[in-house]
Coordinates of C-alpha atoms in Angstrom, one line a residue:
Chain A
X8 CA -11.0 1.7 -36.3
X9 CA -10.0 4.3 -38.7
X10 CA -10.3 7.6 -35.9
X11 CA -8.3 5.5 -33.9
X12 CA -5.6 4.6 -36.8
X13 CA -5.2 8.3 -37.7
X14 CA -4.4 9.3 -34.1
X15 CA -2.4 6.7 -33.9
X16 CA -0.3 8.0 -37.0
X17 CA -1.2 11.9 -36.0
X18 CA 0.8 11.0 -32.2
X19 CA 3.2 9.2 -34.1
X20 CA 4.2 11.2 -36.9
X21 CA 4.3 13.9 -34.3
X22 CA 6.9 11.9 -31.8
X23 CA 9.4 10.8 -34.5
X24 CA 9.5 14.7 -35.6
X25 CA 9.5 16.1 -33.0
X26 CA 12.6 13.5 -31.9
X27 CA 14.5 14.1 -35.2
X28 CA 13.9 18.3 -34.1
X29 CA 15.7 17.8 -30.5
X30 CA 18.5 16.5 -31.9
X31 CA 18.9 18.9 -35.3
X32 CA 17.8 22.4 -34.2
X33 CA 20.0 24.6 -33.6
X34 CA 18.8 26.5 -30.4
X35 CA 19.2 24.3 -27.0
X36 CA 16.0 25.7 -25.6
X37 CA 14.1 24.4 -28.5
X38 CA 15.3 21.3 -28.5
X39 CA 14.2 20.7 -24.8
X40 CA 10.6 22.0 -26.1
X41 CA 10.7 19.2 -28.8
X42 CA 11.8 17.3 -25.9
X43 CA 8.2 17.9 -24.0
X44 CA 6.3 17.5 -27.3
X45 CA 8.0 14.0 -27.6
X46 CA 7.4 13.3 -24.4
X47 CA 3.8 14.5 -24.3
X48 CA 3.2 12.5 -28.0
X49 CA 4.9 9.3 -26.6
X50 CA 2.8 9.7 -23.2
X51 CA -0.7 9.8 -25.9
X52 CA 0.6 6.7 -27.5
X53 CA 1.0 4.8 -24.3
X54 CA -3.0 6.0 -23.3
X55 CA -4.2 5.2 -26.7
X56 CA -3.1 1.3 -26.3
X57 CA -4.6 1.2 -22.9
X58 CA -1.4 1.8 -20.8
X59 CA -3.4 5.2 -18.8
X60 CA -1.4 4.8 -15.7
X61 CA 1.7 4.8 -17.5
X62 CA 1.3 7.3 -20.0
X63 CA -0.1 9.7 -17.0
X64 CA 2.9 9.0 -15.3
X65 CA 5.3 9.4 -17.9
X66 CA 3.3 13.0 -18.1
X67 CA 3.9 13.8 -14.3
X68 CA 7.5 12.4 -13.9
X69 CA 9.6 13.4 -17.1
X70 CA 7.3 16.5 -18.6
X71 CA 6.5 17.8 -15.3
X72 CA 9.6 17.4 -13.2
X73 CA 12.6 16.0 -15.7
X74 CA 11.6 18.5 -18.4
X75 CA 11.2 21.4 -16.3
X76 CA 14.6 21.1 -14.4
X77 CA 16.4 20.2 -18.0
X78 CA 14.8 23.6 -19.0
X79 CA 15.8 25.8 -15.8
X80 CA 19.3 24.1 -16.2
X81 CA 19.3 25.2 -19.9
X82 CA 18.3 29.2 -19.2
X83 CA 20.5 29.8 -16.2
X84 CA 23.6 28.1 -17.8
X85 CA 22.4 30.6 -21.1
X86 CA 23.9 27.6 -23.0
X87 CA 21.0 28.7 -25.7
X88 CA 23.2 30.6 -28.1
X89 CA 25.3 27.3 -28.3
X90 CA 25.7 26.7 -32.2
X91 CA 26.2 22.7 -32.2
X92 CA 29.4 22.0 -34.6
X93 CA 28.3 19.6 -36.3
X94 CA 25.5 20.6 -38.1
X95 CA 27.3 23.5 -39.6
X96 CA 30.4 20.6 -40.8
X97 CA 33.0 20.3 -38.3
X98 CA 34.4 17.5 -36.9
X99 CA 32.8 17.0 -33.6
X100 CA 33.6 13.9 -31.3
X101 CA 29.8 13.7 -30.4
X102 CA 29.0 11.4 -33.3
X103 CA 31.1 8.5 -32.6
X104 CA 30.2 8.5 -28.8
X105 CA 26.4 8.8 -29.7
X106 CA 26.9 5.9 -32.5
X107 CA 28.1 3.7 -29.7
X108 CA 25.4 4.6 -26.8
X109 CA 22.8 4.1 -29.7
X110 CA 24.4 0.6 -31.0
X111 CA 24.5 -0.3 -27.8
X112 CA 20.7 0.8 -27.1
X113 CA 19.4 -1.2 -30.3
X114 CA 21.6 -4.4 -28.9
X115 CA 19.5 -4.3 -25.8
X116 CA 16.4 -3.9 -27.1
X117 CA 16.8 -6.6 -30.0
X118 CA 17.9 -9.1 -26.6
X119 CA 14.5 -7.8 -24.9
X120 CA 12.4 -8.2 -27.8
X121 CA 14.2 -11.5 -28.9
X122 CA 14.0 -12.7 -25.3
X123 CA 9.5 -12.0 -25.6
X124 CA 10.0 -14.2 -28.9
X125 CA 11.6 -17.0 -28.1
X126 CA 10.5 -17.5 -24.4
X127 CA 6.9 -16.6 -24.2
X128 CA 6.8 -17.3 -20.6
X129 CA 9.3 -14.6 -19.6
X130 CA 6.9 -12.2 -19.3
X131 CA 3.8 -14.1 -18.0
X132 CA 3.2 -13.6 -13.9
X133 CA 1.2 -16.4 -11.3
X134 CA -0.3 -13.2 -10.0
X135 CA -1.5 -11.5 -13.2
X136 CA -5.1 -11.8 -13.8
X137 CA -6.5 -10.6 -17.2
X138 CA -9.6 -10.0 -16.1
X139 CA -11.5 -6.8 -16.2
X140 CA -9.3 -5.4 -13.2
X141 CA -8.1 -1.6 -14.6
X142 CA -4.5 -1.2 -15.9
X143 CA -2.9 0.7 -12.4
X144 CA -4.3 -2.4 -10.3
X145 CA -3.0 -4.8 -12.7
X146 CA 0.6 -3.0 -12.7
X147 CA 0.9 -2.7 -8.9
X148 CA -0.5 -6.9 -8.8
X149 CA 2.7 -7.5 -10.4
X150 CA 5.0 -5.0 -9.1
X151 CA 4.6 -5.7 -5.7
X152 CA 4.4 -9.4 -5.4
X153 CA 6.6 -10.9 -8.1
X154 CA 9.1 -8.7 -8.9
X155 CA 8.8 -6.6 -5.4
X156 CA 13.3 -7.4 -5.1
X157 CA 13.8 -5.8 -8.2
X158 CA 11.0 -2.8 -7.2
X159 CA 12.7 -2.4 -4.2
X160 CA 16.4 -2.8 -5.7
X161 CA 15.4 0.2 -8.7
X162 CA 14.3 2.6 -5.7
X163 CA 17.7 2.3 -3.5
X164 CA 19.6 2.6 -6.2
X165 CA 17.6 5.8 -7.3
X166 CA 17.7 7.0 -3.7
X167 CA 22.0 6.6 -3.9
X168 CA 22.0 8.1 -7.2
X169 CA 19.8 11.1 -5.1
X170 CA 22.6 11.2 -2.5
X171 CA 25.2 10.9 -4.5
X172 CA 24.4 13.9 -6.7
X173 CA 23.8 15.8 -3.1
X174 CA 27.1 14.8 -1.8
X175 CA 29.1 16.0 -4.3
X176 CA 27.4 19.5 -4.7
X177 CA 27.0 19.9 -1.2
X178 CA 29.5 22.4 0.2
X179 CA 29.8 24.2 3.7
X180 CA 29.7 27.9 2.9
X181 CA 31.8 29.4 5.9
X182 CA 30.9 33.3 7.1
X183 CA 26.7 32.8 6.4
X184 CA 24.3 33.7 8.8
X185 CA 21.7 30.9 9.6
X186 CA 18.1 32.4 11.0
X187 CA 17.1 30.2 13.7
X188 CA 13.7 29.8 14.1
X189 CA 13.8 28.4 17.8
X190 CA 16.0 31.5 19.2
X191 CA 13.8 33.7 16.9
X192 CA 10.6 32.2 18.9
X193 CA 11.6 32.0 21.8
X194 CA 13.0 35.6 22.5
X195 CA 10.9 37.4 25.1
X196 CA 10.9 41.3 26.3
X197 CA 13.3 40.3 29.4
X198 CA 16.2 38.8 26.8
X199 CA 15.5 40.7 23.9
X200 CA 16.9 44.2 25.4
X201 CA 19.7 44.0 27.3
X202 CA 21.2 47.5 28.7
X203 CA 25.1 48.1 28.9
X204 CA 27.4 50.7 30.2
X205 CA 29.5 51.7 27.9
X206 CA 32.8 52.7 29.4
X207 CA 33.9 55.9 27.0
X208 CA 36.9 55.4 24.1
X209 CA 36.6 51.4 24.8
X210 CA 32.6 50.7 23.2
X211 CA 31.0 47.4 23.1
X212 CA 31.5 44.1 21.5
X213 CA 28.0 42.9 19.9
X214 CA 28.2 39.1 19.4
X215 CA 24.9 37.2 17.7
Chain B
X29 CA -17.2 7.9 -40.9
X30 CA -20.4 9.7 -40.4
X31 CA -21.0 8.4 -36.6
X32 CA -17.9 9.0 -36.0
X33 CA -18.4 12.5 -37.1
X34 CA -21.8 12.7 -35.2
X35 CA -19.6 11.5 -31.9
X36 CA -17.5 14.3 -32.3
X37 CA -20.0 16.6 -33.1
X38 CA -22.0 15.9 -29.6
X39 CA -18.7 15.8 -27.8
X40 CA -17.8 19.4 -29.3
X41 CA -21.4 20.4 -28.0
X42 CA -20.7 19.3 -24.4
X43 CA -17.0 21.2 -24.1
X44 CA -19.1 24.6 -25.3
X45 CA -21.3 23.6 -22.5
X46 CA -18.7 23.3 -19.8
X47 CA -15.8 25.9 -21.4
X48 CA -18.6 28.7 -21.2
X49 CA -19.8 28.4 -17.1
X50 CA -16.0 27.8 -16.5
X51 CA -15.2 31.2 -18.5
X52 CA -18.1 32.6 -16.8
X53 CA -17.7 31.6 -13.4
X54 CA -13.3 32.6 -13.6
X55 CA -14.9 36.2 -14.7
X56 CA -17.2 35.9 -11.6
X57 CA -14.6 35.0 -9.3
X58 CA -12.4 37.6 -10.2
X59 CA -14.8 39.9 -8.5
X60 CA -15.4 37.7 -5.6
X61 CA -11.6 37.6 -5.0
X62 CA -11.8 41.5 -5.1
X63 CA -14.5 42.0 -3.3
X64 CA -13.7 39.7 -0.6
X65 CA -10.5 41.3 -0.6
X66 CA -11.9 45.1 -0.4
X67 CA -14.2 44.0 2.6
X68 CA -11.2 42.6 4.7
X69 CA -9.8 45.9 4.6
X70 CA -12.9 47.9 5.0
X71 CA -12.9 49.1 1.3
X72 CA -15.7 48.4 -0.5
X73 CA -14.1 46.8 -4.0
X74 CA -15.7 46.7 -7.4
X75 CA -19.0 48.4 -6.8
X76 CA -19.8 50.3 -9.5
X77 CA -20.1 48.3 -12.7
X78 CA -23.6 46.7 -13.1
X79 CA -25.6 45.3 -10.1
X80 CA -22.8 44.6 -6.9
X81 CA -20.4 45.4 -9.6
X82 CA -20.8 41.9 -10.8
X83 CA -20.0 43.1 -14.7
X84 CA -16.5 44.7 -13.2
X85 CA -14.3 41.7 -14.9
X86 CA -15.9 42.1 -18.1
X87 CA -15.8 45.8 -18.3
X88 CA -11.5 45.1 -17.7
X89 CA -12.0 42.1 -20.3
X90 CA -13.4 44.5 -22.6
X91 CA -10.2 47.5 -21.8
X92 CA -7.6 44.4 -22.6
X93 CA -9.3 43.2 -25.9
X94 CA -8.7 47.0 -27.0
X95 CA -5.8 47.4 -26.0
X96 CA -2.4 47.0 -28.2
X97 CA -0.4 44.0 -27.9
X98 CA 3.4 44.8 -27.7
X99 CA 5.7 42.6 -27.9
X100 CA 9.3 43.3 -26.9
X101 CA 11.9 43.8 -30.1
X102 CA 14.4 41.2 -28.6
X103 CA 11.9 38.6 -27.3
X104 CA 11.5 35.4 -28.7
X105 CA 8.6 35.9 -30.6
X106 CA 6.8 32.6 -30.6
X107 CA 7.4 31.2 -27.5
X108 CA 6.2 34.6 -26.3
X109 CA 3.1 34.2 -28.0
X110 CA 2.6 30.6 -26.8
X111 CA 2.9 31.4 -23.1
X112 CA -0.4 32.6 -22.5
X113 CA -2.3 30.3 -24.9
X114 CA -0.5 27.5 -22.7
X115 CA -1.3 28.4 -19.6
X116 CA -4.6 28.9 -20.7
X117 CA -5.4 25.9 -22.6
X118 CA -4.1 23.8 -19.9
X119 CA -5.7 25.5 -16.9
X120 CA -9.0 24.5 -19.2
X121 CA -8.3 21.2 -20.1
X122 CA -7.9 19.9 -16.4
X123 CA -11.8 20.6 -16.1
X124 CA -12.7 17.7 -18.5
X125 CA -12.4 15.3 -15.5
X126 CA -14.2 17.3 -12.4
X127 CA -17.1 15.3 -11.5
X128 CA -20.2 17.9 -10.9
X129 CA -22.4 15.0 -10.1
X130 CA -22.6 11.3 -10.5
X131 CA -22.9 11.7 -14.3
X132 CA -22.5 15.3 -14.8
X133 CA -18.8 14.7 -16.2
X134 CA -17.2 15.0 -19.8
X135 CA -15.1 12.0 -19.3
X136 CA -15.2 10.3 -16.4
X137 CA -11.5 8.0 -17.1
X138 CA -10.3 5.7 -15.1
X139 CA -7.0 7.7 -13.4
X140 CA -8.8 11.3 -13.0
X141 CA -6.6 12.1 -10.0
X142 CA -3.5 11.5 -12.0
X143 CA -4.9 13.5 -14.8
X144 CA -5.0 16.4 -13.0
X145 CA -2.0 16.2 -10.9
X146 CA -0.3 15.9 -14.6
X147 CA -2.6 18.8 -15.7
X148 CA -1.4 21.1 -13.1
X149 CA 1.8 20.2 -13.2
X150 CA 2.1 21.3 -16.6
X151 CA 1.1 24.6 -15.4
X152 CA 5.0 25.4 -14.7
X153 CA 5.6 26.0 -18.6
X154 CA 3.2 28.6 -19.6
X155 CA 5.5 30.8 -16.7
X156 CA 8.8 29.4 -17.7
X157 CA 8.4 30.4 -21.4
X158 CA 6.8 33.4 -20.7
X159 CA 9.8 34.7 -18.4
X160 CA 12.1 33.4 -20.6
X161 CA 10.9 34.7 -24.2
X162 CA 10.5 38.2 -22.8
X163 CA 14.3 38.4 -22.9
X164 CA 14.4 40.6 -19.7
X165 CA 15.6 40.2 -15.9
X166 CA 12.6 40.7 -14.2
X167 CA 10.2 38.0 -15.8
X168 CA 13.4 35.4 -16.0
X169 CA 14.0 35.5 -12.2
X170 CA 9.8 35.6 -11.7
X171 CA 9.7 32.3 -14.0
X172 CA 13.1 30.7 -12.2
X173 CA 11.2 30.9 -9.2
X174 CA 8.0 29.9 -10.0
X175 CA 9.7 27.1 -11.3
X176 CA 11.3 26.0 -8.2
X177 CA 8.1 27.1 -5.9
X178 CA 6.0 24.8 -8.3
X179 CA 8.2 21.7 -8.7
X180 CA 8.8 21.8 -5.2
X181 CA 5.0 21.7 -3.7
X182 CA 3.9 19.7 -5.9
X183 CA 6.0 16.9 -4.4
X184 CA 4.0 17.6 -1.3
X185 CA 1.0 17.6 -3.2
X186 CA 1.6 14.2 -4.5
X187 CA 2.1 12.4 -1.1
X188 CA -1.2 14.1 -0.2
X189 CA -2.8 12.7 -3.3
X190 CA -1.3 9.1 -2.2
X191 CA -2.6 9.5 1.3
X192 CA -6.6 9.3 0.0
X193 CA -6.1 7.2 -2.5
X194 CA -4.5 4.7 -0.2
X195 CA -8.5 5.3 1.9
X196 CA -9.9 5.1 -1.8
X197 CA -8.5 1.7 -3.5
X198 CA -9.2 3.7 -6.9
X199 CA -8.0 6.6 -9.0
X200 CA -11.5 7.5 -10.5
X201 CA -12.3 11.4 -9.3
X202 CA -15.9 9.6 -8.7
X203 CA -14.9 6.4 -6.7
X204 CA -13.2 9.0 -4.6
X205 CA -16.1 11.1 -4.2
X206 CA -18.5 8.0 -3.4
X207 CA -15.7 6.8 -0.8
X208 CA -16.1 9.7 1.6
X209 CA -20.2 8.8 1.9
X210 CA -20.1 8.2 5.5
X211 CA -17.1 10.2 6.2
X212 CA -15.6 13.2 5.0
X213 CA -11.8 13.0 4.1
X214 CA -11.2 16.5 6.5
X215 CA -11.8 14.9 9.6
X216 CA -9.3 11.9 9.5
X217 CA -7.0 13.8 7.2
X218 CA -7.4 17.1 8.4
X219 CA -3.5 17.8 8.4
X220 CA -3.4 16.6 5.2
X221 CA -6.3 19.0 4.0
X222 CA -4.3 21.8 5.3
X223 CA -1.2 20.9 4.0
X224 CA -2.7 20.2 0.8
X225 CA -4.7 23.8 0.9
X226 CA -1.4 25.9 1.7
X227 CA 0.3 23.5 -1.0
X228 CA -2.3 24.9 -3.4
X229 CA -2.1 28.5 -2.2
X230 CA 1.9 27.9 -3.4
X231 CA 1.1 25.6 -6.6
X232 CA -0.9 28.7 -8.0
X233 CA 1.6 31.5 -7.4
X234 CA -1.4 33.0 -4.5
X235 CA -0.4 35.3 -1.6
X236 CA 1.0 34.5 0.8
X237 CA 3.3 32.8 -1.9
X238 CA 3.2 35.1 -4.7
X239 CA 6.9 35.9 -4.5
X240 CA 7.2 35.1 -8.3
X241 CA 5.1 38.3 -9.2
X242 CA 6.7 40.2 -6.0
X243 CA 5.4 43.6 -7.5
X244 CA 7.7 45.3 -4.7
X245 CA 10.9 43.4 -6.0
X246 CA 10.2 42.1 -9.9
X247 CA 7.7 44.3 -11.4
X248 CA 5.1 42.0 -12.3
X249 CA 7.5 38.6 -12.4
X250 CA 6.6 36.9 -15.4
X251 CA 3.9 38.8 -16.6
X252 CA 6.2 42.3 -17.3
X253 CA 6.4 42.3 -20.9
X254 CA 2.8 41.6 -21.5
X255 CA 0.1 43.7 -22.4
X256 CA -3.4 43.4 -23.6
X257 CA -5.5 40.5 -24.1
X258 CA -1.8 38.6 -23.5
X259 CA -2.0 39.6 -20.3
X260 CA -5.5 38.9 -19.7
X261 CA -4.8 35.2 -20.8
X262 CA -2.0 34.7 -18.2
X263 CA -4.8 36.4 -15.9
X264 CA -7.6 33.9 -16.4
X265 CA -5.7 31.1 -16.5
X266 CA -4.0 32.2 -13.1
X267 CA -7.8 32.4 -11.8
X268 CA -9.3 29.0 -14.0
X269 CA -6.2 27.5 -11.9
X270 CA -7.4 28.3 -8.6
X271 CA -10.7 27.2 -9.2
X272 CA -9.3 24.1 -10.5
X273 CA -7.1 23.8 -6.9
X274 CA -10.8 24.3 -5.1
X275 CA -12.3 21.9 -6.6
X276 CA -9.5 19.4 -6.3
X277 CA -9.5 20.3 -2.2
X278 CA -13.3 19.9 -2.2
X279 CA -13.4 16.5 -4.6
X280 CA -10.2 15.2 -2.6
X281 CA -11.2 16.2 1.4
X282 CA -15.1 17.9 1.4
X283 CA -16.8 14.7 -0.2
X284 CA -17.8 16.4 -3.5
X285 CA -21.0 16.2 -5.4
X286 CA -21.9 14.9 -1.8
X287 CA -24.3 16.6 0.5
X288 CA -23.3 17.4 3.9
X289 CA -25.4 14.8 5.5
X290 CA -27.6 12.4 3.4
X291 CA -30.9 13.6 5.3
X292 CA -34.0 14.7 3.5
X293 CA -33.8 18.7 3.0
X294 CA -30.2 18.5 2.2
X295 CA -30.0 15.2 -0.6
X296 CA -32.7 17.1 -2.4
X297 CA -30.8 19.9 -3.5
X298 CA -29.0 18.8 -6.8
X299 CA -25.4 17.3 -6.6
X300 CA -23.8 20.2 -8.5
X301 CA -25.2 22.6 -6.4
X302 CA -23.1 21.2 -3.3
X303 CA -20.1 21.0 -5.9
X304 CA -20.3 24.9 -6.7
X305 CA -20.7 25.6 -3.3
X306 CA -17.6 23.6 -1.8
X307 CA -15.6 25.2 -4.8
X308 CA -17.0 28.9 -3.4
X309 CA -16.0 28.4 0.5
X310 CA -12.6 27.0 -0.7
X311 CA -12.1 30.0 -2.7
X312 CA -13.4 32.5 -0.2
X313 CA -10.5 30.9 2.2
X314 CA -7.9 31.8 -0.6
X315 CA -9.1 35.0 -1.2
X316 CA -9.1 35.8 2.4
X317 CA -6.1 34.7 2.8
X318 CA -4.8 37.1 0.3
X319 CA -6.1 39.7 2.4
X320 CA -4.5 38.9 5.6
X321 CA -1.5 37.1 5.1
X322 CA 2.0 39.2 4.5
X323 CA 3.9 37.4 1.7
X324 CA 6.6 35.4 2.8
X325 CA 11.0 35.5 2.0
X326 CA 11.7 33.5 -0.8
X327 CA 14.0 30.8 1.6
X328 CA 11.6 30.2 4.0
X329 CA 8.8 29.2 1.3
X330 CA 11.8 26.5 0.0
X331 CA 12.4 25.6 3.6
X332 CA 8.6 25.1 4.4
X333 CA 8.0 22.7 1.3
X334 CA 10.9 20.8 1.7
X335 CA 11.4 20.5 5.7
X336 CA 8.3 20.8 6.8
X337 CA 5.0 19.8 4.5
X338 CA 7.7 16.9 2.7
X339 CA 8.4 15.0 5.8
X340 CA 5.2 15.9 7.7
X341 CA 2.9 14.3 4.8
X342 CA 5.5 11.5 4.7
X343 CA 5.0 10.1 8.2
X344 CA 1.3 10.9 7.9
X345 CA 1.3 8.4 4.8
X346 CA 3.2 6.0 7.2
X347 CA 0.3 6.2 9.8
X348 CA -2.4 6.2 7.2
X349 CA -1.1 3.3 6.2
X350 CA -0.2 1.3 9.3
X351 CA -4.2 2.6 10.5
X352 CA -5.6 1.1 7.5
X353 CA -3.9 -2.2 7.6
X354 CA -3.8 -3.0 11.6
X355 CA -7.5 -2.2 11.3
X356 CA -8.0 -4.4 8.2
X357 CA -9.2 -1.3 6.3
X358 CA -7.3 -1.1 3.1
X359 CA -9.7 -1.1 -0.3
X360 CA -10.9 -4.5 -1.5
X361 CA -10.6 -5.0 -5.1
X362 CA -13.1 -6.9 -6.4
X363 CA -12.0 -9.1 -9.5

């Protein structure tokens, strides 16, 4: 038990640094790199107390999609000379907006904690069979038959969030020329060429 | 303390055991991929070096260890550094879990598949922070559009994964190699295997996809600024990639460690043997492709992930799983 004690502390130690680095150092690129260190760290925790399909997950989704788009977002708005205000003593109204989202984050997890405490059925399921099934098949027992609503529910609302975000970027550019495949394809030797007289001082009109 | 030490100690043994074929092998196929290459276009290739020119790669190893690393005055020094030791490192690390025969594994865990979908999906940052770090045009836009081109196939890749596992019932890289005992994955999947192979060809930067090194429009993309054994990092990680991509087609779709029927003169060749040998055909396809395919406009490669291979996998996943259930063939798991 002591190898697996010191990797607990090694990813540990590593995840609450690397945390306390996103949100002190001073370049924004960096911070998203402490960002995927976290991530990765927090992802080696979950596998290390037998959660493998979510901590491979958490690797896939938010280090190899979330992380990469917050990082392309972070070079092309070249936001990475950015000095943040209040670390050099300003007054900043960051801090008393973050103080309330992280009040209000400790609230919810003292209720969900609380709520494992004092109702120790809460989170027992009819379908969930501690046997020697692996992790994934145990996680998709549950998902799908007793809480399959609230499965269901999380993806539409993830799939409106999706359009949403579309529909409000989404603009109709006007003057752009669109390459159609189909009238690309389908030209032949006949249509391709077509001859014209062209009546001197008057020329042609050439429409696409 | 001491077993513990004695565990690592063996463990250390076996990854010296695997990292040097895999090192070997990415040098090997260096020369395959030039060769094949030079015959599609009646040249000859890399003849000169050894016997077939087989020592070719490590004659240019040997020019890239000597040569001087520069690194740009207004890069980001670190994360320029770090680049290549990423991309390396990570397109080495995915080989932990690829199955050479029933036991012939370093760790055979429970969700493989994911494992290397989250290994290769990683891939991404070794290009990002090399473009970025260099502090120049060229690599940035190379490494914004690698970015884009990877995040968006490997959606495609994904469904592709969920379509076998879905015949599988398990996320073991072995399970899903004993699954396809009767029946090779190609046959009913066989959109899905090329999807998934032109997927890969984009996931690892290859031609007809290569538009993030585009030598005719950004230099050398992402890989500009280096020099030396830098480069040559970026290089055999690139190549450690593909072969990674290979044998992820040939584990996934071409059953394996498997032979290609269990009758007697083929089930007594060894399992890794067939492994090797799926891994080789795969490759041969990418390298011929390289050779014959003109590269393709950057919106069209966007247009092909998203319209195309996206909903295309998507509806095959629909009739995969419609097959398997109105035929009562979905995975039993036993309890």
């Amino acid at each position: 038990m002591i190898i697996h004690s010191i990797f607990f502390y090694f990813f540990s130690i590593i995840a609450i640094f690397s945390s306390l680095m996103v949100i002190t150092s001073r370049s924004t690129i960096n911070s998203v790199f402490f960002l995927i260190l976290d991530f990765i760290s927090v992802g080696c925790l979950f596998i290390m107390v037998g959660a493998e399909f979510l901590g491979m997950i958490l690797l896939i989704v938010y280090v190899g999609a979330v992380a990469v788009l917050f990082l392309f977002v972070v070079m092309m708005l070249n936001v990475a000379e950015q000095k943040q205000s209040w670390f050099i003593g300003k007054k900043s109204t960051h801090i008393p907006t973050g103080l309330i989202v992280s009040v209000l984050i400790l609230l919810e997890l003292l209720v969900v904690v609380g709520g494992w405490k004092y109702k120790e059925d809460l989170m027992s399921s009819s379908t969930l069979v501690l046997s020697n099934v692996s992790n994934t098949h145990q996680l998709g027992l549950v998902m799908y038959t007793d809480y399959i609503l609230y499965f269901q529910l999380a993806g539409i609302v993830l799939l409106l969030a999706m359009i949403g975000a579309i529909l409000l970027t989404f603009r109709e550019r006007v003057g752009v020329k669109k390459q159609s495949y189909i009238n690309q394809i389908s030209r032949n030797p006949t249509t391709a060429v077509e001859l014209k007289d062209v009546k001197s001082y008057q020329g042609v009109k050439i429409d696409d | 303390m001491i077993e513990y030490l004695q565990i690592l100690g063996q463990e250390i043994y076996k990854i010296i055991f695997l990292l040097i074929p895999i090192l070997v092998s990415v040098a090997m196929i260096v020369w395959l991929d030039r060769r094949v290459w030079g015959l599609v276009q009646k040249r000859r290739g890399p003849n000169v070096v050894g016997p077939f020119g087989l020592f070719q790669t490590l004659a240019d190893a040997l020019k890239y260890i000597f040569k001087e690393i520069i690194i740009p005055a207004s890069a980001n020094k670190v994360v320029f550094i770090l680049a290549p030791i990423v991309t390396m490192t990570l397109a080495l690390i995915a080989w932990a879990v690829i199955p050479m025969s029933k036991d012939l594994v370093l760790s055979n865990i429970n969700v493989g598949i994911l494992y290397l979908f989250a290994v290769s999906s990683l891939g991404v940052y070794g290009i990002i922070m090399g473009g970025w770090a260099s502090n120049s045009k060229y690599p940035f836009l190379g490494a914004i559009r690698s970015a884009a081109q990877m995040v968006s196939y490997e959606v495609s890749i994904g469904i592709i994964i969920i379509n076998v596992l879905l015949c599988v019932g398990s996320l073991n890289l072995n399970d899903i190699v004993i699954a396809q005992k009767d029946l090779w994955y190609v046959i009913p999947l066989f959109p899905m295997f090329v999807i998934f192979f032109i997927s890969a060809l984009a996931e690892t930067n290859r031609p007809p996809f290569d538009l993030p090194e585009a030598e005719a429009e950004l230099v050398a993309g992402y890989q500009t600024e280096y020099s030396g054994m830098m480069y040559a990092m970026f290089w055999l990680g690139e190549y450690a990639n593909i072969l990674l991509m290979c044998a992820m087609g040939s584990i996934l779709f071409l059953g394996g460690w498997l032979p290609v029927m269990d009758i007697y003169p083929l089930n007594i060749i060894p399992a890794p043997i067939w492994m090797i040998s799926k891994i080789l055909f795969l490759f041969i396809l990418f390298a011929l492709i390289k050779a014959i395919v003109p590269r393709y406009r950057y919106d069209q490669l966007m247009r092909l992930g998203w319209k195309i291979f996206l909903p295309f996998s998507l509806i095959y996943l629909v009739l995969t799983s419609s097959f398997l259930f109105y035929f009562d063939k979905l995975p039993k798991v036993n309890f």
